[in-house]
Amino acid sequence: MALVKRIIPCLDIRDGRVVKGVNFVNIRDAGDPAAVAARYDSEGADELVFLDITASVEKRATFLTTVQTVAEQISIPLTVGGGVQSVADAERLLKAGADKVSFNTAAVNNPQLLTDCAAHFGAQCIVLAVDARQKESQKGCWEVVTHGGRTATGRDACEWVAEAAQRGAGEILLTSMDSDGVQNGYDLPLTKAIAAAAPLPLIASGGAGSPEHIAAVLAPGLADAALAASIFHDRIYSVQQVKAYLQHAQIPVRPI
């Protein structure tokens, strides 16, 4: 039996509110985190991702009280990221109610952080978030960017996820910076390349505009889970509608 595919709404948090933008800019308010999380739980989401999108830029820790409030409202797994700089930061998030912790900028700057956290908490708790952008000079190659896409790193995305897998990451959360918020579909070539580079569960993010887009990225050889924000926040589609479409397309999902 094929493994079921997961549908994961994303809560980007800034100043204690859910926000959404296009290519990480033009940010607008999308609601109260606890209320939004509770709605997605009741709609049948498989997991939630909570990202404090300005924590790294502002060089501060993730809002623990917001994490606690969200965790209290849901019964599904919660992944939290943003500003996680140390084993102690990760431990605080896990104690606040997170099931998994996402590492992005800090892991790029200090890859040993992945190794240390995996040793402390187990790989099942460690999610590597990769923000990638197409290299202008090399078609079919993608560069890791950090700080919400503001900082180029010079690191090849495929090489980075391969290293992270060896260091103990248990899952990859991949965001295409070129597709984020545009709703024209996921970056399938990028997703395929990352899936081939690391033998880890892969969450695809950036570009969901329809159930068809989600079905496409969950095809064999691509992602294990699809993350979306705009289509759910704006109630263009519900989680139930997406899952019904996937079931009709014979893509295995958990019951609604």
mmCIF file of N, CA, C and O in Angstrom, residues 11 33-34 37-38 41 48 50 64-78 80 93-99:
data_model
loop_
_atom_site.group_PDB
_atom_site.id
_atom_site.type_symbol
_atom_site.label_atom_id
_atom_site.label_comp_id
_atom_site.label_asym_id
_atom_site.label_seq_id
_atom_site.Cartn_x
_atom_site.Cartn_y
_atom_site.Cartn_z
ATOM 1 N N LEU A 11 1.224 28.495 8.641
ATOM 2 C CA LEU A 11 0.944 29.763 9.316
ATOM 3 C C LEU A 11 2.244 30.553 9.396
ATOM 4 O O LEU A 11 3.133 30.226 10.189
ATOM 5 N N PRO A 33 -3.528 33.416 15.010
ATOM 6 C CA PRO A 33 -2.929 32.083 14.851
ATOM 7 C C PRO A 33 -3.739 30.949 15.468
ATOM 8 O O PRO A 33 -3.928 29.908 14.836
ATOM 9 N N ALA A 34 -4.209 31.132 16.690
ATOM 10 C CA ALA A 34 -4.947 30.051 17.350
ATOM 11 C C ALA A 34 -6.248 29.737 16.622
ATOM 12 O O ALA A 34 -6.610 28.568 16.428
ATOM 13 N N ALA A 37 -5.419 28.041 13.265
ATOM 14 C CA ALA A 37 -4.964 26.676 13.502
ATOM 15 C C ALA A 37 -6.120 25.745 13.836
ATOM 16 O O ALA A 37 -6.200 24.619 13.326
ATOM 17 N N ALA A 38 -7.024 26.209 14.688
ATOM 18 C CA ALA A 38 -8.179 25.392 15.069
ATOM 19 C C ALA A 38 -9.056 25.071 13.859
ATOM 20 O O ALA A 38 -9.572 23.949 13.727
ATOM 21 N N ASP A 41 -7.341 22.329 11.810
ATOM 22 C CA ASP A 41 -7.450 21.052 12.503
ATOM 23 C C ASP A 41 -8.832 20.441 12.251
ATOM 24 O O ASP A 41 -8.950 19.269 11.886
ATOM 25 N N LEU A 48 0.374 20.983 10.793
ATOM 26 C CA LEU A 48 0.500 22.429 10.622
ATOM 27 C C LEU A 48 1.969 22.818 10.707
ATOM 28 O O LEU A 48 2.731 22.225 11.472
ATOM 29 N N PHE A 50 4.235 26.253 11.481
ATOM 30 C CA PHE A 50 4.186 27.591 12.075
ATOM 31 C C PHE A 50 5.566 28.200 11.891
ATOM 32 O O PHE A 50 6.550 27.673 12.415
ATOM 33 N N LEU A 64 7.252 32.084 22.055
ATOM 34 C CA LEU A 64 6.852 30.838 22.707
ATOM 35 C C LEU A 64 5.386 30.856 23.113
ATOM 36 O O LEU A 64 4.710 29.830 23.041
ATOM 37 N N THR A 65 4.885 32.001 23.551
ATOM 38 C CA THR A 65 3.483 32.049 23.990
ATOM 39 C C THR A 65 2.545 31.774 22.822
ATOM 40 O O THR A 65 1.520 31.098 22.992
ATOM 41 N N THR A 66 2.887 32.260 21.633
ATOM 42 C CA THR A 66 2.049 31.991 20.466
ATOM 43 C C THR A 66 2.099 30.514 20.109
ATOM 44 O O THR A 66 1.071 29.915 19.753
ATOM 45 N N VAL A 67 3.278 29.910 20.208
ATOM 46 C CA VAL A 67 3.402 28.477 19.948
ATOM 47 C C VAL A 67 2.531 27.683 20.920
ATOM 48 O O VAL A 67 1.797 26.769 20.521
ATOM 49 N N GLN A 68 2.591 28.040 22.191
ATOM 50 C CA GLN A 68 1.779 27.341 23.195
ATOM 51 C C GLN A 68 0.292 27.464 22.894
ATOM 52 O O GLN A 68 -0.453 26.481 22.962
ATOM 53 N N THR A 69 -0.135 28.653 22.554
ATOM 54 C CA THR A 69 -1.550 28.894 22.275
ATOM 55 C C THR A 69 -2.024 28.077 21.077
ATOM 56 O O THR A 69 -3.110 27.485 21.100
ATOM 57 N N VAL A 70 -1.212 28.040 20.035
ATOM 58 C CA VAL A 70 -1.560 27.259 18.850
ATOM 59 C C VAL A 70 -1.594 25.768 19.179
ATOM 60 O O VAL A 70 -2.535 25.058 18.816
ATOM 61 N N ALA A 71 -0.567 25.290 19.884
ATOM 62 C CA ALA A 71 -0.490 23.864 20.213
ATOM 63 C C ALA A 71 -1.694 23.404 21.029
ATOM 64 O O ALA A 71 -2.170 22.274 20.875
ATOM 65 N N GLU A 72 -2.201 24.268 21.884
ATOM 66 C CA GLU A 72 -3.362 23.924 22.722
ATOM 67 C C GLU A 72 -4.639 23.785 21.911
ATOM 68 O O GLU A 72 -5.604 23.170 22.372
ATOM 69 N N GLN A 73 -4.662 24.362 20.712
ATOM 70 C CA GLN A 73 -5.880 24.369 19.901
ATOM 71 C C GLN A 73 -5.980 23.200 18.939
ATOM 72 O O GLN A 73 -7.027 23.011 18.303
ATOM 73 N N ILE A 74 -4.918 22.419 18.809
ATOM 74 C CA ILE A 74 -4.906 21.394 17.762
ATOM 75 C C ILE A 74 -4.524 20.026 18.309
ATOM 76 O O ILE A 74 -3.910 19.909 19.378
ATOM 77 N N SER A 75 -4.881 19.001 17.554
ATOM 78 C CA SER A 75 -4.536 17.625 17.926
ATOM 79 C C SER A 75 -3.630 16.981 16.883
ATOM 80 O O SER A 75 -3.323 15.796 16.981
ATOM 81 N N ILE A 76 -3.219 17.752 15.881
ATOM 82 C CA ILE A 76 -2.363 17.245 14.808
ATOM 83 C C ILE A 76 -0.926 17.724 15.030
ATOM 84 O O ILE A 76 -0.691 18.665 15.784
ATOM 85 N N PRO A 77 0.056 17.081 14.397
ATOM 86 C CA PRO A 77 1.455 17.487 14.596
ATOM 87 C C PRO A 77 1.708 18.937 14.192
ATOM 88 O O PRO A 77 1.153 19.427 13.206
ATOM 89 N N LEU A 78 2.574 19.578 14.946
ATOM 90 C CA LEU A 78 2.914 20.979 14.731
ATOM 91 C C LEU A 78 4.422 21.117 14.557
ATOM 92 O O LEU A 78 5.195 20.707 15.420
ATOM 93 N N VAL A 80 7.428 23.917 14.110
ATOM 94 C CA VAL A 80 7.663 25.338 14.382
ATOM 95 C C VAL A 80 9.075 25.716 13.967
ATOM 96 O O VAL A 80 10.034 24.989 14.238
ATOM 97 N N LEU A 93 10.994 25.166 22.245
ATOM 98 C CA LEU A 93 9.856 25.017 21.330
ATOM 99 C C LEU A 93 9.159 23.674 21.535
ATOM 100 O O LEU A 93 7.923 23.599 21.537
ATOM 101 N N LEU A 94 9.937 22.624 21.710
ATOM 102 C CA LEU A 94 9.346 21.303 21.930
ATOM 103 C C LEU A 94 8.570 21.272 23.241
ATOM 104 O O LEU A 94 7.475 20.694 23.321
ATOM 105 N N LYS A 95 9.101 21.923 24.266
ATOM 106 C CA LYS A 95 8.396 21.976 25.556
ATOM 107 C C LYS A 95 7.141 22.850 25.474
ATOM 108 O O LYS A 95 6.183 22.645 26.223
ATOM 109 N N ALA A 96 7.149 23.823 24.545
ATOM 110 C CA ALA A 96 5.988 24.702 24.376
ATOM 111 C C ALA A 96 4.864 24.030 23.596
ATOM 112 O O ALA A 96 3.750 24.571 23.526
ATOM 113 N N GLY A 97 5.150 22.877 22.996
ATOM 114 C CA GLY A 97 4.094 22.152 22.301
ATOM 115 C C GLY A 97 4.396 21.760 20.873
ATOM 116 O O GLY A 97 3.588 21.080 20.224
ATOM 117 N N ALA A 98 5.544 22.172 20.339
ATOM 118 C CA ALA A 98 5.908 21.756 18.986
ATOM 119 C C ALA A 98 6.242 20.267 18.977
ATOM 120 O O ALA A 98 6.805 19.734 19.931
ATOM 121 N N ASP A 99 5.897 19.597 17.879
ATOM 122 C CA ASP A 99 6.277 18.201 17.690
ATOM 123 C C ASP A 99 7.589 18.089 16.913
ATOM 124 O O ASP A 99 8.339 17.133 17.085
#
